[in-house]
Tab-separated table of C-alpha atoms in Angstrom:
chain	number	residue	atom	x	y	z
L	1	UNK	CA	-50.077	143.762	12.143
L	2	UNK	CA	-53.174	145.437	10.870
L	3	UNK	CA	-55.280	143.612	8.291
L	4	UNK	CA	-54.566	146.232	5.618
L	5	UNK	CA	-50.803	146.069	6.296
L	6	UNK	CA	-50.816	142.253	5.999
L	7	UNK	CA	-52.760	142.428	2.765
L	8	UNK	CA	-50.058	144.836	1.359
L	9	UNK	CA	-47.423	142.253	2.263
L	10	UNK	CA	-49.291	139.557	0.360
L	11	UNK	CA	-49.257	141.826	-2.781
L	12	UNK	CA	-45.569	142.511	-2.638
L	13	UNK	CA	-43.055	141.068	-5.028
L	14	UNK	CA	-41.267	139.621	-2.125
L	15	UNK	CA	-44.251	137.517	-1.124
L	16	UNK	CA	-44.667	136.171	-4.710
L	17	UNK	CA	-41.059	135.247	-4.966
L	18	UNK	CA	-41.214	133.614	-1.562
L	19	UNK	CA	-44.293	131.594	-2.472
L	20	UNK	CA	-42.612	130.361	-5.692
L	21	UNK	CA	-39.461	129.480	-3.741
L	22	UNK	CA	-41.438	127.595	-1.146
L	23	UNK	CA	-43.390	125.716	-3.730
L	24	UNK	CA	-40.295	124.709	-5.585
L	25	UNK	CA	-38.549	123.813	-2.285
L	26	UNK	CA	-41.583	121.745	-1.101
L	27	UNK	CA	-41.626	119.776	-4.370
L	28	UNK	CA	-37.855	119.195	-4.151
L	29	UNK	CA	-38.111	118.280	-0.441
L	30	UNK	CA	-40.942	115.685	-1.159
L	31	UNK	CA	-38.868	114.168	-3.941
L	32	UNK	CA	-35.720	114.063	-1.649
L	33	UNK	CA	-37.724	112.485	1.175
L	34	UNK	CA	-39.222	109.827	-1.104
L	35	UNK	CA	-35.808	109.106	-2.725
L	36	UNK	CA	-33.958	108.770	0.666
L	37	UNK	CA	-36.738	106.605	2.214
L	38	UNK	CA	-36.963	104.318	-0.886
L	39	UNK	CA	-33.252	103.949	-1.218
L	40	UNK	CA	-32.767	103.326	2.572
L	41	UNK	CA	-35.483	100.565	2.349
L	42	UNK	CA	-33.842	98.973	-0.726
L	43	UNK	CA	-30.419	99.028	0.830
L	44	UNK	CA	-31.698	97.337	4.143
L	45	UNK	CA	-33.784	94.796	2.282
L	46	UNK	CA	-30.800	93.919	0.049
L	47	UNK	CA	-28.678	93.263	3.093
L	48	UNK	CA	-31.450	91.175	4.653
L	49	UNK	CA	-31.903	89.107	1.520
L	50	UNK	CA	-28.190	88.346	1.449
L	51	UNK	CA	-28.315	87.334	5.130
L	52	UNK	CA	-31.429	85.073	4.463
L	53	UNK	CA	-29.796	83.327	1.555
L	54	UNK	CA	-26.612	82.734	3.565
L	55	UNK	CA	-28.697	81.306	6.488
L	56	UNK	CA	-30.566	78.980	4.124
L	57	UNK	CA	-27.369	77.766	2.703
L	58	UNK	CA	-26.130	76.984	6.306
L	59	UNK	CA	-29.385	75.225	7.223
L	60	UNK	CA	-29.182	73.046	4.101
L	61	UNK	CA	-25.671	72.078	4.957
L	62	UNK	CA	-26.771	71.101	8.509
L	63	UNK	CA	-29.573	68.941	7.088
L	64	UNK	CA	-27.015	67.131	4.870
L	65	UNK	CA	-24.818	66.492	7.904
L	66	UNK	CA	-27.351	65.092	10.376
L	67	UNK	CA	-30.765	64.892	8.778
L	68	UNK	CA	-34.073	66.184	9.984
L	69	UNK	CA	-33.391	65.556	13.622
L	70	UNK	CA	-30.105	67.450	13.630
L	71	UNK	CA	-31.619	70.232	11.642
L	72	UNK	CA	-34.470	70.623	14.184
L	73	UNK	CA	-32.038	70.726	17.080
L	74	UNK	CA	-29.888	73.443	15.271
L	75	UNK	CA	-33.069	75.495	14.509
L	76	UNK	CA	-34.379	75.274	18.090
L	77	UNK	CA	-30.877	76.303	19.429
L	78	UNK	CA	-30.606	79.312	17.026
L	79	UNK	CA	-34.288	80.287	17.622
L	80	UNK	CA	-33.501	80.926	21.265
L	81	UNK	CA	-30.571	83.280	20.634
L	82	UNK	CA	-31.174	87.059	21.125
L	83	UNK	CA	-31.890	88.830	17.919
L	84	UNK	CA	-32.423	85.559	16.132
L	85	UNK	CA	-33.683	85.148	12.638
L	86	UNK	CA	-37.028	83.619	11.829
L	87	UNK	CA	-37.007	79.834	11.456
L	88	UNK	CA	-39.658	77.313	10.619
L	89	UNK	CA	-39.144	73.687	9.603
L	90	UNK	CA	-42.244	71.950	8.106
L	91	UNK	CA	-42.564	68.221	7.934
L	92	UNK	CA	-43.847	66.168	5.014
L	93	UNK	CA	-47.392	66.384	6.435
L	94	UNK	CA	-47.282	70.221	6.751
L	95	UNK	CA	-46.859	70.125	10.534
L	96	UNK	CA	-44.384	72.365	12.381
L	97	UNK	CA	-41.245	70.470	13.489
L	98	UNK	CA	-39.211	73.394	14.933
L	99	UNK	CA	-38.835	77.186	14.782
L	100	UNK	CA	-39.877	80.352	16.382
L	101	UNK	CA	-42.658	81.250	14.013
L	102	UNK	CA	-46.176	80.196	14.968
L	103	UNK	CA	-48.058	80.707	11.743
L	104	UNK	CA	-47.284	81.780	8.234
L	105	UNK	CA	-49.847	82.271	5.390
L	106	UNK	CA	-50.126	79.085	3.257
L	107	UNK	CA	-49.435	80.864	0.048
L	108	UNK	CA	-45.991	81.788	1.451
L	109	UNK	CA	-45.123	78.231	2.296
L	110	UNK	CA	-46.217	77.171	-1.189
L	111	UNK	CA	-43.826	79.535	-2.913
L	112	UNK	CA	-40.734	77.464	-2.395
L	113	UNK	CA	-37.654	78.471	-4.372
L	114	UNK	CA	-38.971	82.013	-5.024
L	115	UNK	CA	-37.117	85.128	-4.089
L	116	UNK	CA	-37.431	86.514	-0.588
L	117	UNK	CA	-40.625	88.422	-0.043
L	118	UNK	CA	-42.252	90.484	2.773
L	119	UNK	CA	-44.929	88.632	4.639
L	120	UNK	CA	-46.774	89.123	7.993
L	121	UNK	CA	-46.135	86.591	10.681
L	122	UNK	CA	-46.915	85.751	14.242
L	123	UNK	CA	-43.886	85.723	16.715
L	124	UNK	CA	-44.047	83.334	19.601
L	125	UNK	CA	-41.812	84.754	22.374
L	126	UNK	CA	-40.274	82.881	25.384
L	127	UNK	CA	-43.368	83.589	27.507
L	128	UNK	CA	-45.662	82.125	24.931
L	129	UNK	CA	-47.298	85.327	23.900
L	130	UNK	CA	-48.002	86.030	20.253
L	131	UNK	CA	-46.869	89.230	18.407
L	132	UNK	CA	-47.729	90.223	14.892
L	133	UNK	CA	-44.814	91.585	12.719
L	134	UNK	CA	-43.593	91.632	9.215
L	135	UNK	CA	-40.534	89.832	7.848
L	136	UNK	CA	-38.548	89.229	4.694
L	137	UNK	CA	-38.680	85.459	4.256
L	138	UNK	CA	-37.796	82.721	1.739
L	139	UNK	CA	-38.859	79.118	1.617
L	140	UNK	CA	-36.903	76.237	0.101
L	141	UNK	CA	-37.441	72.545	-0.194
L	142	UNK	CA	-35.486	69.946	1.579
L	143	UNK	CA	-35.157	66.255	0.859
L	144	UNK	CA	-37.888	63.919	2.115
L	145	UNK	CA	-40.601	66.497	1.232
L	146	UNK	CA	-39.543	68.800	4.084
L	147	UNK	CA	-39.403	72.613	3.773
L	148	UNK	CA	-37.619	75.225	5.744
L	149	UNK	CA	-38.447	78.925	6.120
L	150	UNK	CA	-35.811	81.420	7.023
L	151	UNK	CA	-36.413	85.181	7.415
L	152	UNK	CA	-35.415	88.305	9.058
L	153	UNK	CA	-37.645	90.723	10.838
L	154	UNK	CA	-37.914	94.141	9.082
L	155	UNK	CA	-39.719	95.980	11.811
L	156	UNK	CA	-36.504	97.690	12.891
L	157	UNK	CA	-35.644	98.665	9.306
L	158	UNK	CA	-39.197	99.932	8.805
L	159	UNK	CA	-38.890	101.840	12.047
L	160	UNK	CA	-35.592	103.391	10.872
L	161	UNK	CA	-37.249	104.372	7.584
L	162	UNK	CA	-40.080	105.956	9.475
L	163	UNK	CA	-37.664	107.880	11.766
L	164	UNK	CA	-35.667	109.117	8.688
L	165	UNK	CA	-38.920	110.204	6.940
L	166	UNK	CA	-40.249	111.853	10.008
L	167	UNK	CA	-36.941	113.701	10.623
L	168	UNK	CA	-36.854	114.925	7.065
L	169	UNK	CA	-40.525	116.066	7.190
L	170	UNK	CA	-39.857	117.874	10.503
L	171	UNK	CA	-36.739	119.451	9.036
L	172	UNK	CA	-38.643	120.672	5.879
L	173	UNK	CA	-41.438	121.963	8.001
L	174	UNK	CA	-39.103	123.850	10.184
L	175	UNK	CA	-37.310	125.351	7.253
L	176	UNK	CA	-40.548	126.420	5.743
L	177	UNK	CA	-41.646	127.991	9.018
L	178	UNK	CA	-38.285	129.804	9.340
L	179	UNK	CA	-38.546	130.951	5.745
L	180	UNK	CA	-41.973	132.419	6.341
L	181	UNK	CA	-40.741	134.219	9.449
L	182	UNK	CA	-37.718	135.515	7.547
L	183	UNK	CA	-39.991	136.576	4.719
L	184	UNK	CA	-42.270	138.419	7.108
L	185	UNK	CA	-39.375	140.212	8.675
L	186	UNK	CA	-37.594	141.081	5.469
L	187	UNK	CA	-40.769	142.027	3.660
L	188	UNK	CA	-41.835	144.491	6.432
L	189	UNK	CA	-38.345	146.010	6.385
L	190	UNK	CA	-38.245	146.242	2.640
L	191	UNK	CA	-41.828	147.641	2.509
L	192	UNK	CA	-40.882	150.240	5.163
L	193	UNK	CA	-37.893	151.424	2.991
L	194	UNK	CA	-40.079	151.502	-0.144
L	195	UNK	CA	-42.727	153.472	1.730
L	196	UNK	CA	-40.017	155.997	2.845
L	197	UNK	CA	-38.742	156.391	-0.753
L	198	UNK	CA	-42.372	156.840	-2.054
L	199	UNK	CA	-43.221	159.405	0.696
L	200	UNK	CA	-39.981	161.359	-0.034
L	201	UNK	CA	-40.785	161.270	-3.722
L	202	UNK	CA	-44.239	162.665	-3.062
L	203	UNK	CA	-42.950	165.519	-0.931
L	204	UNK	CA	-40.426	166.380	-3.621
L	205	UNK	CA	-43.130	166.267	-6.321
L	206	UNK	CA	-45.239	168.511	-4.106
L	207	UNK	CA	-42.552	171.221	-4.105
L	208	UNK	CA	-40.284	170.340	-1.155
L	209	UNK	CA	-37.061	170.451	-3.128
L	210	UNK	CA	-34.943	170.115	0.009
L	211	UNK	CA	-36.388	166.717	0.897
L	212	UNK	CA	-34.095	163.702	0.369
L	213	UNK	CA	-34.308	159.925	0.702
L	214	UNK	CA	-33.273	158.345	3.905
L	215	UNK	CA	-29.780	156.718	3.931
L	216	UNK	CA	-29.444	154.330	6.885
L	217	UNK	CA	-25.687	153.708	6.477
L	218	UNK	CA	-26.002	149.879	6.053
L	219	UNK	CA	-24.572	150.117	2.552
L	220	UNK	CA	-27.336	147.806	1.204
L	221	UNK	CA	-29.075	148.088	-2.197
L	222	UNK	CA	-31.599	150.494	-0.757
L	223	UNK	CA	-28.889	152.807	0.460
L	224	UNK	CA	-27.213	152.664	-2.927
L	225	UNK	CA	-30.532	153.382	-4.573
L	226	UNK	CA	-31.257	156.325	-2.161
L	227	UNK	CA	-27.765	157.752	-2.776
L	228	UNK	CA	-28.319	157.609	-6.559
L	229	UNK	CA	-31.817	159.175	-6.237
L	230	UNK	CA	-30.523	161.791	-3.875
L	231	UNK	CA	-27.757	162.691	-6.436
L	232	UNK	CA	-30.535	162.973	-9.051
L	233	UNK	CA	-32.723	165.135	-6.706
L	234	UNK	CA	-29.708	167.382	-6.001
L	235	UNK	CA	-29.245	167.836	-9.694
L	236	UNK	CA	-32.932	168.653	-10.226
L	237	UNK	CA	-32.886	171.091	-7.321
L	238	UNK	CA	-29.899	172.882	-8.819
L	239	UNK	CA	-31.628	172.990	-12.191
L	240	UNK	CA	-34.851	174.334	-10.711
L	241	UNK	CA	-33.055	176.942	-8.696
L	242	UNK	CA	-30.930	177.834	-11.738
L	243	UNK	CA	-34.060	178.115	-13.748
L	244	UNK	CA	-35.650	180.463	-11.216
L	245	UNK	CA	-32.454	182.426	-11.115
L	246	UNK	CA	-32.272	182.739	-14.860
L	247	UNK	CA	-35.849	183.785	-15.046
L	248	UNK	CA	-35.230	186.386	-12.475
L	249	UNK	CA	-32.111	187.597	-14.231
L	250	UNK	CA	-33.755	187.702	-17.603
L	251	UNK	CA	-36.574	189.733	-16.187
L	252	UNK	CA	-33.990	192.148	-14.645
L	253	UNK	CA	-31.220	192.277	-17.185
L	254	UNK	CA	-33.279	192.226	-20.406
L	255	UNK	CA	-35.781	194.686	-19.203
L	256	UNK	CA	-33.229	197.541	-19.534
L	257	UNK	CA	-32.233	196.967	-23.221
L	258	UNK	CA	-35.886	196.429	-24.221
L	259	UNK	CA	-36.860	199.643	-22.430
L	260	UNK	CA	-34.074	201.487	-24.275
L	261	UNK	CA	-35.339	200.101	-27.648
L	262	UNK	CA	-38.825	201.311	-26.947
L	263	UNK	CA	-37.694	204.700	-25.578
L	264	UNK	CA	-35.443	205.250	-28.635
L	265	UNK	CA	-38.280	204.393	-31.013
L	266	UNK	CA	-40.687	206.644	-29.274
L	267	UNK	CA	-38.118	209.549	-29.195
L	268	UNK	CA	-37.375	209.233	-32.863
L	269	UNK	CA	-41.016	209.105	-33.790
L	270	UNK	CA	-41.642	212.237	-31.615
L	271	UNK	CA	-38.585	214.227	-32.531
L	272	UNK	CA	-36.941	212.809	-35.649
L	273	UNK	CA	-37.433	214.973	-38.729
L	274	UNK	CA	-34.572	213.836	-41.075
L	275	UNK	CA	-33.586	210.700	-42.733
L	276	UNK	CA	-30.096	210.540	-41.069
L	277	UNK	CA	-31.798	210.677	-37.675
L	278	UNK	CA	-33.972	207.791	-38.542
L	279	UNK	CA	-31.053	205.768	-39.988
L	280	UNK	CA	-29.040	206.414	-36.848
L	281	UNK	CA	-31.987	205.339	-34.662
L	282	UNK	CA	-32.500	202.190	-36.650
L	283	UNK	CA	-28.816	201.304	-36.660
L	284	UNK	CA	-28.748	201.639	-32.781
L	285	UNK	CA	-31.905	199.545	-32.615
L	286	UNK	CA	-30.397	196.723	-34.773
L	287	UNK	CA	-27.171	196.727	-32.564
L	288	UNK	CA	-29.300	196.449	-29.402
L	289	UNK	CA	-31.315	193.626	-30.995
L	290	UNK	CA	-28.209	191.812	-32.040
L	291	UNK	CA	-26.952	192.066	-28.453
L	292	UNK	CA	-30.289	190.576	-27.234
L	293	UNK	CA	-30.062	187.742	-29.816
L	294	UNK	CA	-26.448	186.944	-28.623
L	295	UNK	CA	-27.644	186.876	-25.156
L	296	UNK	CA	-30.517	184.492	-25.834
L	297	UNK	CA	-28.248	182.297	-27.955
L	298	UNK	CA	-25.695	182.090	-25.113
L	299	UNK	CA	-28.525	181.149	-22.743
L	300	UNK	CA	-29.688	178.425	-25.165
L	301	UNK	CA	-26.175	177.153	-25.508
L	302	UNK	CA	-25.633	176.989	-21.751
L	303	UNK	CA	-28.969	175.257	-21.283
L	304	UNK	CA	-28.058	172.536	-23.911
L	305	UNK	CA	-24.516	172.077	-22.472
L	306	UNK	CA	-25.826	171.704	-18.880
L	307	UNK	CA	-28.465	169.254	-20.069
L	308	UNK	CA	-25.772	167.293	-21.899
L	309	UNK	CA	-27.750	167.442	-25.147
L	310	UNK	CA	-25.368	169.392	-27.358
L	311	UNK	CA	-25.870	168.477	-30.975
L	312	UNK	CA	-22.166	168.140	-31.846
L	313	UNK	CA	-20.634	164.776	-30.990
L	314	UNK	CA	-17.310	164.238	-29.190
L	315	UNK	CA	-14.176	163.614	-31.267
L	316	UNK	CA	-10.429	163.343	-30.900
L	317	UNK	CA	-8.647	166.491	-31.849
L	318	UNK	CA	-5.564	168.666	-31.087
L	319	UNK	CA	-6.314	171.232	-28.404
L	320	UNK	CA	-3.170	173.095	-29.284
L	321	UNK	CA	-4.600	173.569	-32.846
L	322	UNK	CA	-7.804	175.003	-31.407
L	323	UNK	CA	-5.785	177.338	-29.288
L	324	UNK	CA	-3.831	178.518	-32.246
L	325	UNK	CA	-7.082	179.146	-34.176
L	326	UNK	CA	-8.452	181.242	-31.318
L	327	UNK	CA	-5.180	183.096	-31.020
L	328	UNK	CA	-5.152	183.965	-34.742
L	329	UNK	CA	-8.791	185.103	-34.441
L	330	UNK	CA	-8.253	187.424	-31.515
L	331	UNK	CA	-4.710	188.678	-32.293
L	332	UNK	CA	-5.937	191.591	-34.446
L	333	UNK	CA	-8.634	192.578	-31.943
L	334	UNK	CA	-6.018	192.413	-29.110
L	335	UNK	CA	-3.566	194.515	-31.088
L	336	UNK	CA	-6.315	197.054	-31.756
L	337	UNK	CA	-7.085	197.213	-28.003
L	338	UNK	CA	-3.382	197.650	-27.223
L	339	UNK	CA	-3.027	194.152	-25.589
L	340	UNK	CA	-0.007	191.934	-26.317
L	341	UNK	CA	-1.558	188.459	-26.994
L	342	UNK	CA	0.870	185.405	-26.811
L	343	UNK	CA	0.342	181.732	-27.413
L	344	UNK	CA	2.390	179.061	-25.512
L	345	UNK	CA	1.962	175.434	-26.489
L	346	UNK	CA	3.814	172.148	-25.981
L	347	UNK	CA	2.870	170.887	-29.339
L	348	UNK	CA	0.009	168.490	-30.244
L	349	UNK	CA	-2.172	167.766	-27.240
L	350	UNK	CA	-4.931	165.275	-28.040
L	351	UNK	CA	-8.318	165.497	-26.215
L	352	UNK	CA	-11.674	163.752	-26.683
L	353	UNK	CA	-14.204	166.518	-26.574
L	354	UNK	CA	-16.706	168.630	-28.479
L	355	UNK	CA	-14.402	170.790	-30.638
L	356	UNK	CA	-17.037	173.570	-31.266
L	357	UNK	CA	-17.757	173.922	-27.542
L	358	UNK	CA	-14.124	173.882	-26.451
L	359	UNK	CA	-13.359	176.544	-29.130
L	360	UNK	CA	-16.241	178.701	-27.884
L	361	UNK	CA	-15.185	178.369	-24.277
L	362	UNK	CA	-11.523	179.258	-24.951
L	363	UNK	CA	-12.788	182.164	-27.133
L	364	UNK	CA	-14.857	183.461	-24.185
L	365	UNK	CA	-11.796	183.297	-21.847
L	366	UNK	CA	-9.626	185.150	-24.386
L	367	UNK	CA	-12.348	187.743	-24.980
L	368	UNK	CA	-12.544	188.421	-21.273
L	369	UNK	CA	-8.704	188.654	-21.021
L	370	UNK	CA	-8.433	191.058	-23.902
L	371	UNK	CA	-11.355	193.118	-22.637
L	372	UNK	CA	-10.052	193.603	-19.083
L	373	UNK	CA	-6.238	193.345	-19.562
L	374	UNK	CA	-5.971	197.057	-20.504
L	375	UNK	CA	-7.395	198.172	-17.245
L	376	UNK	CA	-4.790	199.031	-14.598
L	377	UNK	CA	-1.686	197.816	-16.484
L	378	UNK	CA	0.949	199.906	-18.170
L	379	UNK	CA	1.730	197.109	-20.658
L	380	UNK	CA	-1.381	194.990	-20.930
L	381	UNK	CA	-0.891	191.457	-22.045
L	382	UNK	CA	-2.652	188.174	-22.269
L	383	UNK	CA	-1.304	184.674	-22.623
L	384	UNK	CA	-2.938	181.522	-24.019
L	385	UNK	CA	-1.150	178.258	-22.942
L	386	UNK	CA	-1.941	174.572	-23.605
L	387	UNK	CA	-0.247	171.829	-21.613
L	388	UNK	CA	-0.687	168.337	-20.050
L	389	UNK	CA	-1.094	167.923	-16.296
L	390	UNK	CA	-1.565	164.437	-14.846
L	391	UNK	CA	-3.813	162.817	-17.373
L	392	UNK	CA	-5.728	165.991	-18.345
L	393	UNK	CA	-5.207	168.955	-20.560
L	394	UNK	CA	-5.101	172.576	-19.214
L	395	UNK	CA	-6.235	175.411	-21.468
L	396	UNK	CA	-5.031	178.393	-19.557
L	397	UNK	CA	-5.778	182.105	-20.339
L	398	UNK	CA	-4.019	184.720	-18.128
L	399	UNK	CA	-3.832	188.450	-18.216
L	400	UNK	CA	-2.364	191.294	-16.026
L	401	UNK	CA	-5.512	193.275	-15.745
L	402	UNK	CA	-7.703	194.067	-12.729
L	403	UNK	CA	-8.519	190.440	-12.057
L	404	UNK	CA	-11.311	189.081	-9.891
L	405	UNK	CA	-11.377	189.361	-6.106
L	406	UNK	CA	-11.265	185.991	-4.360
L	407	UNK	CA	-14.530	186.527	-2.730
L	408	UNK	CA	-16.229	187.043	-6.145
L	409	UNK	CA	-14.714	184.132	-8.027
L	410	UNK	CA	-17.397	181.675	-6.863
L	411	UNK	CA	-20.314	183.756	-8.363
L	412	UNK	CA	-18.357	184.947	-11.335
L	413	UNK	CA	-19.535	181.765	-13.295
L	414	UNK	CA	-23.198	182.412	-12.517
L	415	UNK	CA	-25.527	183.601	-15.254
L	416	UNK	CA	-25.856	187.366	-15.789
L	417	UNK	CA	-23.318	188.122	-13.020
L	418	UNK	CA	-21.214	191.152	-14.016
L	419	UNK	CA	-18.636	192.302	-11.473
L	420	UNK	CA	-18.143	195.565	-13.236
L	421	UNK	CA	-20.533	197.856	-11.449
L	422	UNK	CA	-20.552	200.498	-14.121
L	423	UNK	CA	-21.427	197.905	-16.817
L	424	UNK	CA	-19.572	200.050	-19.416
L	425	UNK	CA	-18.211	196.940	-21.124
L	426	UNK	CA	-20.187	195.105	-23.687
L	427	UNK	CA	-21.554	191.648	-22.646
L	428	UNK	CA	-24.410	190.098	-20.672
L	429	UNK	CA	-22.431	188.240	-17.988
L	430	UNK	CA	-22.793	184.762	-19.588
L	431	UNK	CA	-19.256	184.170	-20.869
L	432	UNK	CA	-17.816	182.405	-17.809
L	433	UNK	CA	-21.141	180.588	-17.221
L	434	UNK	CA	-20.726	179.004	-20.630
L	435	UNK	CA	-17.125	178.076	-19.978
L	436	UNK	CA	-18.093	176.430	-16.692
L	437	UNK	CA	-20.949	174.502	-18.267
L	438	UNK	CA	-18.656	173.288	-21.076
L	439	UNK	CA	-16.043	172.163	-18.470
L	440	UNK	CA	-18.637	170.051	-16.539
L	441	UNK	CA	-19.997	168.574	-19.772
L	442	UNK	CA	-16.479	167.222	-20.426
L	443	UNK	CA	-15.889	165.993	-16.857
L	444	UNK	CA	-13.490	168.846	-16.211
L	445	UNK	CA	-13.567	172.128	-14.345
L	446	UNK	CA	-13.021	175.818	-14.580
L	447	UNK	CA	-10.717	177.331	-12.001
L	448	UNK	CA	-10.255	181.074	-11.516
L	449	UNK	CA	-7.025	182.075	-9.859
L	450	UNK	CA	-4.813	185.049	-9.150
L	451	UNK	CA	-2.237	185.984	-11.825
L	452	UNK	CA	-0.680	188.610	-9.511
L	453	UNK	CA	-1.770	190.872	-11.103
L	454	UNK	CA	-4.714	189.924	-13.182
L	455	UNK	CA	-6.770	186.773	-13.666
L	456	UNK	CA	-5.624	183.238	-14.505
L	457	UNK	CA	-8.490	181.166	-15.873
L	458	UNK	CA	-7.622	177.449	-16.274
L	459	UNK	CA	-10.013	175.122	-18.184
L	460	UNK	CA	-9.288	171.464	-17.471
L	461	UNK	CA	-10.560	168.661	-19.789
L	462	UNK	CA	-9.550	164.949	-19.843
L	463	UNK	CA	-6.816	163.899	-22.229
L	464	UNK	CA	-7.577	161.462	-24.941
L	465	UNK	CA	-6.449	157.875	-24.294
L	466	UNK	CA	-3.262	156.736	-25.848
L	467	UNK	CA	-3.538	155.132	-29.226
L	468	UNK	CA	-6.480	157.302	-30.384
L	469	UNK	CA	-6.091	158.770	-33.777
L	470	UNK	CA	-7.364	162.117	-34.973
């Protein structure tokens, strides 16, 4: 690995966390090794002390039975047995009478009656060679100013403790080494994924809106993060493309009414001679300006809804009551246009939504139905219906007009799209765009279907949970 790449690994959060973990683990391991070694030593020495005390009691009994000579014979016999304990019988003059220990420090022989203690000693084997070891010994007084030392060699127990300690240290060292290897592997993999995310983000920020984060398919946290970020990038791309489309549409569709306003004003200034002519020109200009204001208001409303930042809060209300209000508002207009408007409702249908936006969306659908129902039908009619369908509420508006061809239904909800080529009807092509945005804001959808003849527009919104009050 290059020097720069390794230094980057050392600056990663993974390295810092690994270092902290290893430090904590090392402290815990040192404590564990010390604890196990100390307790092992204490347990072995406690067993040896009990054995020494029992052996001393047996030697004292032998002395009582046969005196010094018998004790010496017993000690000599036991000293020659394999794995024997340590024995040393000292006479009244301090000389060795029997035993398998050559020399012992004088201070040890002087500490009669004390608890067993660890002392160095010289072992005299069968060949007469001397070996230096350590033992846990105890000295007691016998009658006639004699003393006896009994002990057990602790070399094997110390060796066992050393083996245990060495094994634990090697185990800890191996675990640390494996931890470092695992950290190096994981850190490189993690750093590679992070570099990929950073590079994709830089490309997206540079204008490559089609670029996406890599999803490896492992289902790990980086895949979940990449999927979430890709969803966000998809949303940003759609908004950017929508913004471009809106800008293009505004430049195209609003240029015509603005041009008409200017042409009318120039014509009246050039040709108008009477007050009625001026008034008529001003009235037409105001109507054109009102239409432009409605168009801009609709664009702002769509933008707020698509951004999810509508000012009005969600509440629980009866969708059937909203449909009834819209029906009462449009019934006179429908009657004037010669369209039979009808309302079908199952009764109270509770939804949790933005009442103002739902009302406006339903009004847009009814306005379209009334506007186009009279075309191509001998008896034009439009129907508003509200019903429940599988946990959601359907606000349906259908008519028997010319309808929308199946190939055009997808783009009918786009901004400024008007399927009427002559554009003789009033409007800016934003009605269905607003309805679609409102549906998405509420987690629903707008579906345009065939009413055979005419159009069936269904606005789906989630039903309010049971138990909610108005």
